Amino acid sequence: MQIKKRYLPLLFCLFALSCEKTIDFSGEEQIPMVVITSEPDPDTPLAVRATYSRFFLSGAQFKPVTGATVSIVAGGSTYNATFDGTHYVAPYSVQQGDSLRLTLTIPQSDTVVTAATRVPFRPQASVIESSQGNLRFALADRGGERNYYRISLQLIDTIINGYDSTGAYVEPTSDSALRYDTIVDVSNLWFSCSDATLTSEATSISMSIDDDEMYNSLFFTDELFDGQTRNITIKTNNYEIEEYEKKGYNTGGSHYVVTIEALSREAYLYELSLDKQSEEDFFLTEPVQIQCNISGGLGIFGAKASTKLLFDTDL
């Protein structure tokens, strides 16, 4: 007797279900460790977030560490932090160039967690020119020390929506537009950089567009221009701006923002490892280990200092 073809998919599903087996995880669950997250930034209070790690199959929220004693040593002085329900905040305003040491003690468990970092100086950068998506600026490096940088790019665009007397949307340039609202739109942009001094280190997620290597952020060090002023040009496309311009949304208030960050070595390795981990999309590659500088626990205690440059969008 022949089985009709329409029953074959049903038989296959029944066969697949009969082969399915649930296997319980039999590995050893680790004792929760203290996880520190703190990224000191100049001229801001120093805040430390402390939580307990959790089992990777658990859906529970990360439990905050409460009742701990947290101290920060900076500039020869010790500052005791207080818990505000989310962070331990020290009565200390982070200063450029300061060396910081963090100590967290949990009396009831005899847990002691320590970490150290140095606050970098804000990058000395200035705008040179902007032309057809080419953004040129100067970066003056501090000599005699290894400096770590990251460049990122955003488009800040002001969009106007128009509405007629009934409340229906109309083009803002239309005579029937009686009411408007304004939206500030922020877009993270990909960009290219032809400076081999920066891109030769290949330390960023990239993709190829029209034969140009594009970056969502660019990590590099001053190894090849220590103590020098480097003129850097990055290039982006105008796709987002052109779309707004076609619809009449752009008000001429758009501009690019180039962010140049100076990172401590700890923050640089941490951010770079996060960047590389998100780049891995093939399951046979060796996993990227997230960098950590916490003794007695996990996490990151790494400082940053940033400078933002504004460029016109040529509209």
mmCIF file of C-alpha atoms in Angstrom:
data_model
loop_
_atom_site.group_PDB
_atom_site.id
_atom_site.type_symbol
_atom_site.label_atom_id
_atom_site.label_comp_id
_atom_site.label_asym_id
_atom_site.label_seq_id
_atom_site.Cartn_x
_atom_site.Cartn_y
_atom_site.Cartn_z
ATOM 1 C CA MET A 1 0.000 0.000 0.000
ATOM 2 C CA GLN A 2 1.443 3.396 -0.976
ATOM 3 C CA ILE A 3 1.486 6.334 1.425
ATOM 4 C CA LYS A 4 0.092 9.503 -0.067
ATOM 5 C CA LYS A 5 2.693 12.248 -0.497
ATOM 6 C CA ARG A 6 0.745 14.694 1.612
ATOM 7 C CA TYR A 7 1.373 12.545 4.705
ATOM 8 C CA LEU A 8 5.144 12.422 4.274
ATOM 9 C CA PRO A 9 5.875 15.792 6.042
ATOM 10 C CA LEU A 10 3.766 14.673 9.026
ATOM 11 C CA LEU A 11 5.655 11.387 9.273
ATOM 12 C CA PHE A 12 8.967 13.220 9.115
ATOM 13 C CA CYS A 13 7.963 15.532 11.978
ATOM 14 C CA LEU A 14 6.878 12.563 14.110
ATOM 15 C CA PHE A 15 10.198 10.858 13.395
ATOM 16 C CA ALA A 16 12.160 14.001 14.365
ATOM 17 C CA LEU A 17 10.236 14.379 17.632
ATOM 18 C CA SER A 18 10.865 10.741 18.532
ATOM 19 C CA CYS A 19 14.635 11.361 18.187
ATOM 20 C CA GLU A 20 14.633 14.401 20.467
ATOM 21 C CA LYS A 21 16.160 14.053 23.927
ATOM 22 C CA THR A 22 16.466 16.592 26.708
ATOM 23 C CA ILE A 23 19.909 16.619 28.330
ATOM 24 C CA ASP A 24 20.262 18.328 31.697
ATOM 25 C CA PHE A 25 23.303 20.530 32.236
ATOM 26 C CA SER A 26 25.637 18.583 34.538
ATOM 27 C CA GLY A 27 28.494 21.072 34.731
ATOM 28 C CA GLU A 28 29.603 22.691 37.931
ATOM 29 C CA GLU A 29 27.942 25.990 38.795
ATOM 30 C CA GLN A 30 30.566 28.494 39.886
ATOM 31 C CA ILE A 31 30.353 30.487 43.094
ATOM 32 C CA PRO A 32 29.211 34.037 42.188
ATOM 33 C CA MET A 33 32.049 36.529 41.880
ATOM 34 C CA VAL A 34 32.029 40.287 42.333
ATOM 35 C CA VAL A 35 31.751 42.142 39.012
ATOM 36 C CA ILE A 36 33.043 45.715 38.880
ATOM 37 C CA THR A 37 32.089 48.251 36.213
ATOM 38 C CA SER A 38 33.619 51.713 36.456
ATOM 39 C CA GLU A 39 34.844 54.060 33.732
ATOM 40 C CA PRO A 40 36.175 57.239 35.385
ATOM 41 C CA ASP A 41 35.834 60.346 33.226
ATOM 42 C CA PRO A 42 37.516 63.707 33.989
ATOM 43 C CA ASP A 43 35.525 66.296 35.956
ATOM 44 C CA THR A 44 32.806 63.845 37.003
ATOM 45 C CA PRO A 45 32.246 62.053 40.336
ATOM 46 C CA LEU A 46 33.768 58.585 40.429
ATOM 47 C CA ALA A 47 31.025 55.934 40.440
ATOM 48 C CA VAL A 48 31.467 52.171 40.783
ATOM 49 C CA ARG A 49 28.819 49.579 39.950
ATOM 50 C CA ALA A 50 29.281 46.290 41.802
ATOM 51 C CA THR A 51 27.163 43.183 41.158
ATOM 52 C CA TYR A 52 27.468 39.432 41.568
ATOM 53 C CA SER A 53 28.030 37.221 38.544
ATOM 54 C CA ARG A 54 25.337 34.656 37.782
ATOM 55 C CA PHE A 55 25.052 31.231 36.157
ATOM 56 C CA PHE A 56 24.902 31.619 32.371
ATOM 57 C CA LEU A 57 21.643 29.629 32.070
ATOM 58 C CA SER A 58 19.962 31.689 34.756
ATOM 59 C CA GLY A 59 17.436 34.292 33.712
ATOM 60 C CA ALA A 60 17.711 36.163 37.004
ATOM 61 C CA GLN A 61 18.792 39.782 37.232
ATOM 62 C CA PHE A 62 22.315 40.578 38.364
ATOM 63 C CA LYS A 63 22.254 41.021 42.127
ATOM 64 C CA PRO A 64 23.863 44.248 43.387
ATOM 65 C CA VAL A 65 26.596 44.074 46.007
ATOM 66 C CA THR A 66 25.344 45.865 49.116
ATOM 67 C CA GLY A 67 26.984 46.480 52.479
ATOM 68 C CA ALA A 68 30.457 46.729 50.960
ATOM 69 C CA THR A 69 33.194 49.164 51.893
ATOM 70 C CA VAL A 70 34.535 50.922 48.793
ATOM 71 C CA SER A 71 37.493 53.295 48.830
ATOM 72 C CA ILE A 72 39.342 55.189 46.118
ATOM 73 C CA VAL A 73 42.932 56.361 46.444
ATOM 74 C CA ALA A 74 43.705 59.333 44.174
ATOM 75 C CA GLY A 75 46.449 61.945 44.443
ATOM 76 C CA GLY A 76 47.596 60.639 47.809
ATOM 77 C CA SER A 77 44.129 60.998 49.352
ATOM 78 C CA THR A 78 41.595 58.288 50.210
ATOM 79 C CA TYR A 79 37.898 58.749 49.459
ATOM 80 C CA ASN A 80 35.203 56.490 50.899
ATOM 81 C CA ALA A 81 32.256 55.838 48.589
ATOM 82 C CA THR A 82 28.615 55.624 49.646
ATOM 83 C CA PHE A 83 25.967 53.397 48.052
ATOM 84 C CA ASP A 84 23.098 55.262 46.350
ATOM 85 C CA GLY A 85 21.055 52.164 45.498
ATOM 86 C CA THR A 86 22.798 51.569 42.177
ATOM 87 C CA HIS A 87 26.400 52.758 42.415
ATOM 88 C CA TYR A 88 29.054 53.387 45.022
ATOM 89 C CA VAL A 89 29.879 57.083 44.554
ATOM 90 C CA ALA A 90 33.044 58.661 45.937
ATOM 91 C CA PRO A 91 33.215 62.378 46.930
ATOM 92 C CA TYR A 92 35.975 62.903 44.407
ATOM 93 C CA SER A 93 35.925 64.611 41.015
ATOM 94 C CA VAL A 94 38.063 62.647 38.562
ATOM 95 C CA GLN A 95 41.129 64.587 37.386
ATOM 96 C CA GLN A 96 43.208 64.143 34.233
ATOM 97 C CA GLY A 97 46.478 62.336 34.852
ATOM 98 C CA ASP A 98 45.472 60.938 38.256
ATOM 99 C CA SER A 99 46.433 57.369 39.158
ATOM 100 C CA LEU A 100 43.474 55.638 40.813
ATOM 101 C CA ARG A 101 43.288 52.581 43.011
ATOM 102 C CA LEU A 102 39.985 50.920 43.906
ATOM 103 C CA THR A 103 39.432 48.624 46.893
ATOM 104 C CA LEU A 104 36.094 46.918 47.612
ATOM 105 C CA THR A 105 35.684 44.848 50.772
ATOM 106 C CA ILE A 106 32.685 42.738 51.764
ATOM 107 C CA PRO A 107 33.083 42.191 55.539
ATOM 108 C CA GLN A 108 30.637 39.277 55.868
ATOM 109 C CA SER A 109 32.475 37.178 53.262
ATOM 110 C CA ASP A 110 36.073 38.394 53.651
ATOM 111 C CA THR A 111 36.018 39.276 49.929
ATOM 112 C CA VAL A 112 38.548 41.876 48.819
ATOM 113 C CA VAL A 113 38.539 43.196 45.246
ATOM 114 C CA THR A 114 41.156 45.629 43.923
ATOM 115 C CA ALA A 115 41.919 47.388 40.646
ATOM 116 C CA ALA A 116 43.994 50.291 39.351
ATOM 117 C CA THR A 117 43.985 52.618 36.365
ATOM 118 C CA ARG A 118 45.302 55.992 35.255
ATOM 119 C CA VAL A 119 43.076 58.768 33.930
ATOM 120 C CA PRO A 120 44.232 59.900 30.463
ATOM 121 C CA PHE A 121 44.382 63.530 29.369
ATOM 122 C CA ARG A 122 41.696 64.825 27.030
ATOM 123 C CA PRO A 123 42.909 64.589 23.413
ATOM 124 C CA GLN A 124 44.119 67.890 21.990
ATOM 125 C CA ALA A 125 42.293 68.024 18.666
ATOM 126 C CA SER A 126 41.036 70.773 16.354
ATOM 127 C CA VAL A 127 38.969 71.047 13.169
ATOM 128 C CA ILE A 128 40.848 71.752 9.929
ATOM 129 C CA GLU A 129 38.123 71.521 7.274
ATOM 130 C CA SER A 130 35.047 69.688 6.012
ATOM 131 C CA SER A 131 34.349 69.086 2.343
ATOM 132 C CA GLN A 132 31.979 66.622 0.639
ATOM 133 C CA GLY A 133 32.003 64.165 3.521
ATOM 134 C CA ASN A 134 35.756 64.461 4.106
ATOM 135 C CA LEU A 135 36.331 65.501 7.709
ATOM 136 C CA ARG A 136 39.880 66.650 8.456
ATOM 137 C CA PHE A 137 41.226 67.388 11.915
ATOM 138 C CA ALA A 138 44.523 67.604 13.804
ATOM 139 C CA LEU A 139 45.374 65.359 16.757
ATOM 140 C CA ALA A 140 48.315 66.488 18.951
ATOM 141 C CA ASP A 141 49.754 63.497 20.805
ATOM 142 C CA ARG A 142 51.356 63.777 24.248
ATOM 143 C CA GLY A 143 54.938 62.581 23.882
ATOM 144 C CA GLY A 144 56.938 60.252 26.072
ATOM 145 C CA GLU A 145 54.090 57.881 26.923
ATOM 146 C CA ARG A 146 51.977 55.308 25.156
ATOM 147 C CA ASN A 147 48.549 56.699 24.342
ATOM 148 C CA TYR A 148 45.483 54.752 23.257
ATOM 149 C CA TYR A 149 42.733 56.242 21.092
ATOM 150 C CA ARG A 150 39.334 55.521 19.585
ATOM 151 C CA ILE A 151 37.548 57.563 16.905
ATOM 152 C CA SER A 152 33.804 57.390 16.258
ATOM 153 C CA LEU A 153 31.420 59.447 14.109
ATOM 154 C CA GLN A 154 27.830 60.585 14.494
ATOM 155 C CA LEU A 155 25.373 62.585 12.434
ATOM 156 C CA ILE A 156 23.226 64.975 14.469
ATOM 157 C CA ASP A 157 20.236 65.983 12.368
ATOM 158 C CA THR A 158 17.276 68.241 13.140
ATOM 159 C CA ILE A 159 14.076 67.001 11.480
ATOM 160 C CA ILE A 160 10.874 69.023 11.210
ATOM 161 C CA ASN A 161 7.491 67.333 10.798
ATOM 162 C CA GLY A 162 4.543 69.393 9.536
ATOM 163 C CA TYR A 163 0.825 68.949 10.292
ATOM 164 C CA ASP A 164 -2.259 70.552 8.767
ATOM 165 C CA SER A 165 -5.382 71.848 10.531
ATOM 166 C CA THR A 166 -6.787 68.299 10.921
ATOM 167 C CA GLY A 167 -3.613 66.987 12.494
ATOM 168 C CA ALA A 168 -2.617 64.984 9.415
ATOM 169 C CA TYR A 169 1.044 64.883 8.421
ATOM 170 C CA VAL A 170 2.081 67.097 5.494
ATOM 171 C CA GLU A 171 5.429 68.096 4.059
ATOM 172 C CA PRO A 172 6.867 70.841 6.272
ATOM 173 C CA THR A 173 7.390 73.034 3.213
ATOM 174 C CA SER A 174 3.690 72.790 2.283
ATOM 175 C CA ASP A 175 1.431 75.875 2.578
ATOM 176 C CA SER A 176 -1.036 73.735 4.567
ATOM 177 C CA ALA A 177 1.518 73.034 7.299
ATOM 178 C CA LEU A 178 0.176 74.902 10.323
ATOM 179 C CA ARG A 179 1.926 73.054 13.148
ATOM 180 C CA TYR A 180 5.404 71.613 13.452
ATOM 181 C CA ASP A 181 7.386 69.466 15.799
ATOM 182 C CA THR A 182 11.138 69.083 15.870
ATOM 183 C CA ILE A 183 13.088 65.869 16.340
ATOM 184 C CA VAL A 184 16.821 65.678 16.945
ATOM 185 C CA ASP A 185 18.005 62.474 15.302
ATOM 186 C CA VAL A 186 21.381 60.927 16.202
ATOM 187 C CA SER A 187 22.911 58.335 13.862
ATOM 188 C CA ASN A 188 26.136 56.408 14.335
ATOM 189 C CA LEU A 189 27.959 56.410 10.997
ATOM 190 C CA TRP A 190 30.497 54.161 9.316
ATOM 191 C CA PHE A 191 33.536 55.937 7.909
ATOM 192 C CA SER A 192 36.759 55.276 6.044
ATOM 193 C CA CYS A 193 40.276 56.454 6.843
ATOM 194 C CA SER A 194 43.148 56.382 4.348
ATOM 195 C CA ASP A 195 45.857 57.025 6.970
ATOM 196 C CA ALA A 196 47.922 53.810 7.058
ATOM 197 C CA THR A 197 49.464 54.944 10.351
ATOM 198 C CA LEU A 198 46.081 54.337 11.982
ATOM 199 C CA THR A 199 44.491 51.573 9.924
ATOM 200 C CA SER A 200 47.584 49.336 9.691
ATOM 201 C CA GLU A 201 46.851 48.107 13.205
ATOM 202 C CA ALA A 202 43.494 46.738 11.964
ATOM 203 C CA THR A 203 41.944 46.908 15.417
ATOM 204 C CA SER A 204 38.348 47.706 14.543
ATOM 205 C CA ILE A 205 35.252 46.139 13.051
ATOM 206 C CA SER A 206 35.207 47.021 9.367
ATOM 207 C CA MET A 207 33.326 46.321 6.176
ATOM 208 C CA SER A 208 33.905 47.132 2.522
ATOM 209 C CA ILE A 209 31.667 49.657 0.733
ATOM 210 C CA ASP A 210 32.530 50.683 -2.838
ATOM 211 C CA ASP A 211 36.052 49.296 -2.321
ATOM 212 C CA ASP A 212 36.554 51.488 0.773
ATOM 213 C CA GLU A 213 37.273 49.897 4.137
ATOM 214 C CA MET A 214 34.670 51.339 6.495
ATOM 215 C CA TYR A 215 34.818 51.436 10.300
ATOM 216 C CA ASN A 216 32.153 51.919 12.950
ATOM 217 C CA SER A 217 34.931 52.963 15.337
ATOM 218 C CA LEU A 218 38.683 53.055 14.904
ATOM 219 C CA PHE A 219 41.072 51.913 17.643
ATOM 220 C CA PHE A 220 44.753 52.845 17.401
ATOM 221 C CA THR A 221 47.800 53.838 19.451
ATOM 222 C CA ASP A 222 50.403 56.580 19.033
ATOM 223 C CA GLU A 223 53.190 54.069 18.382
ATOM 224 C CA LEU A 224 53.975 55.541 14.950
ATOM 225 C CA PHE A 225 53.510 59.247 15.802
ATOM 226 C CA ASP A 226 54.499 59.585 19.473
ATOM 227 C CA GLY A 227 54.655 63.257 20.483
ATOM 228 C CA GLN A 228 53.679 64.497 17.016
ATOM 229 C CA THR A 229 50.652 66.296 15.609
ATOM 230 C CA ARG A 230 48.851 64.120 13.100
ATOM 231 C CA ASN A 231 46.426 65.487 10.499
ATOM 232 C CA ILE A 232 43.707 62.869 10.109
ATOM 233 C CA THR A 233 41.011 62.663 7.447
ATOM 234 C CA ILE A 234 37.992 60.396 7.730
ATOM 235 C CA LYS A 235 35.335 60.116 5.055
ATOM 236 C CA THR A 236 31.671 59.249 5.312
ATOM 237 C CA ASN A 237 28.802 59.081 2.848
ATOM 238 C CA ASN A 238 25.798 61.389 2.722
ATOM 239 C CA TYR A 239 23.099 58.718 2.360
ATOM 240 C CA GLU A 240 21.249 59.690 5.529
ATOM 241 C CA ILE A 241 21.448 63.410 4.798
ATOM 242 C CA GLU A 242 20.328 62.981 1.181
ATOM 243 C CA GLU A 243 17.246 61.055 2.320
ATOM 244 C CA TYR A 244 16.238 63.834 4.716
ATOM 245 C CA GLU A 245 16.991 66.497 2.104
ATOM 246 C CA LYS A 246 14.795 64.786 -0.524
ATOM 247 C CA LYS A 247 11.847 64.802 1.872
ATOM 248 C CA GLY A 248 12.387 68.415 2.849
ATOM 249 C CA TYR A 249 13.068 67.479 6.462
ATOM 250 C CA ASN A 250 16.486 69.007 6.851
ATOM 251 C CA THR A 251 16.597 72.441 8.406
ATOM 252 C CA GLY A 252 20.270 73.133 7.792
ATOM 253 C CA GLY A 253 20.999 72.400 11.445
ATOM 254 C CA SER A 254 22.748 69.111 10.706
ATOM 255 C CA HIS A 255 26.345 68.490 11.593
ATOM 256 C CA TYR A 256 28.829 65.690 12.045
ATOM 257 C CA VAL A 257 30.342 64.996 15.456
ATOM 258 C CA VAL A 258 33.728 63.306 15.559
ATOM 259 C CA THR A 259 34.529 61.901 19.001
ATOM 260 C CA ILE A 260 38.197 61.282 19.817
ATOM 261 C CA GLU A 261 38.626 59.295 23.006
ATOM 262 C CA ALA A 262 41.841 58.781 24.942
ATOM 263 C CA LEU A 263 41.634 55.496 26.835
ATOM 264 C CA SER A 264 43.662 54.044 29.649
ATOM 265 C CA ARG A 265 45.393 50.828 28.637
ATOM 266 C CA GLU A 266 42.850 48.826 30.643
ATOM 267 C CA ALA A 267 39.877 50.526 28.985
ATOM 268 C CA TYR A 268 41.500 50.183 25.544
ATOM 269 C CA LEU A 269 41.976 46.406 25.859
ATOM 270 C CA TYR A 270 38.489 45.977 27.329
ATOM 271 C CA GLU A 271 36.693 47.994 24.640
ATOM 272 C CA LEU A 272 38.781 46.398 21.896
ATOM 273 C CA SER A 273 37.984 42.883 23.095
ATOM 274 C CA LEU A 274 34.254 43.765 23.172
ATOM 275 C CA ASP A 275 34.593 45.109 19.631
ATOM 276 C CA LYS A 276 36.333 41.969 18.443
ATOM 277 C CA GLN A 277 33.853 39.676 20.170
ATOM 278 C CA SER A 278 30.899 41.254 18.366
ATOM 279 C CA GLU A 279 32.827 40.860 15.094
ATOM 280 C CA GLU A 280 33.061 37.059 15.422
ATOM 281 C CA ASP A 281 30.208 35.526 13.425
ATOM 282 C CA PHE A 282 31.595 32.070 12.625
ATOM 283 C CA PHE A 283 31.083 29.343 15.198
ATOM 284 C CA LEU A 284 34.406 27.595 14.508
ATOM 285 C CA THR A 285 36.552 30.585 15.440
ATOM 286 C CA GLU A 286 38.324 30.732 18.774
ATOM 287 C CA PRO A 287 36.206 32.815 21.189
ATOM 288 C CA VAL A 288 37.485 36.268 22.118
ATOM 289 C CA GLN A 289 38.204 36.565 25.823
ATOM 290 C CA ILE A 290 36.959 39.826 27.313
ATOM 291 C CA GLN A 291 39.836 41.670 28.976
ATOM 292 C CA CYS A 292 39.547 42.221 32.738
ATOM 293 C CA ASN A 293 41.755 44.094 35.203
ATOM 294 C CA ILE A 294 39.945 43.256 38.445
ATOM 295 C CA SER A 295 41.920 41.326 41.067
ATOM 296 C CA GLY A 296 39.672 39.069 43.141
ATOM 297 C CA GLY A 297 36.717 39.534 40.807
ATOM 298 C CA LEU A 298 35.650 40.328 37.253
ATOM 299 C CA GLY A 299 34.948 43.444 35.198
ATOM 300 C CA ILE A 300 36.675 46.667 34.221
ATOM 301 C CA PHE A 301 38.091 49.678 36.037
ATOM 302 C CA GLY A 302 39.326 51.778 33.133
ATOM 303 C CA ALA A 303 39.346 55.521 32.507
ATOM 304 C CA LYS A 304 38.427 57.581 29.434
ATOM 305 C CA ALA A 305 38.658 61.208 28.362
ATOM 306 C CA SER A 306 37.060 62.514 25.180
ATOM 307 C CA THR A 307 37.029 65.512 22.868
ATOM 308 C CA LYS A 308 34.211 66.215 20.393
ATOM 309 C CA LEU A 309 34.630 68.112 17.113
ATOM 310 C CA LEU A 310 31.724 69.563 15.123
ATOM 311 C CA PHE A 311 31.750 69.681 11.308
ATOM 312 C CA ASP A 312 29.273 71.139 8.810
ATOM 313 C CA THR A 313 27.434 68.733 6.511
ATOM 314 C CA ASP A 314 27.797 70.848 3.338
ATOM 315 C CA LEU A 315 24.028 71.326 3.008
#
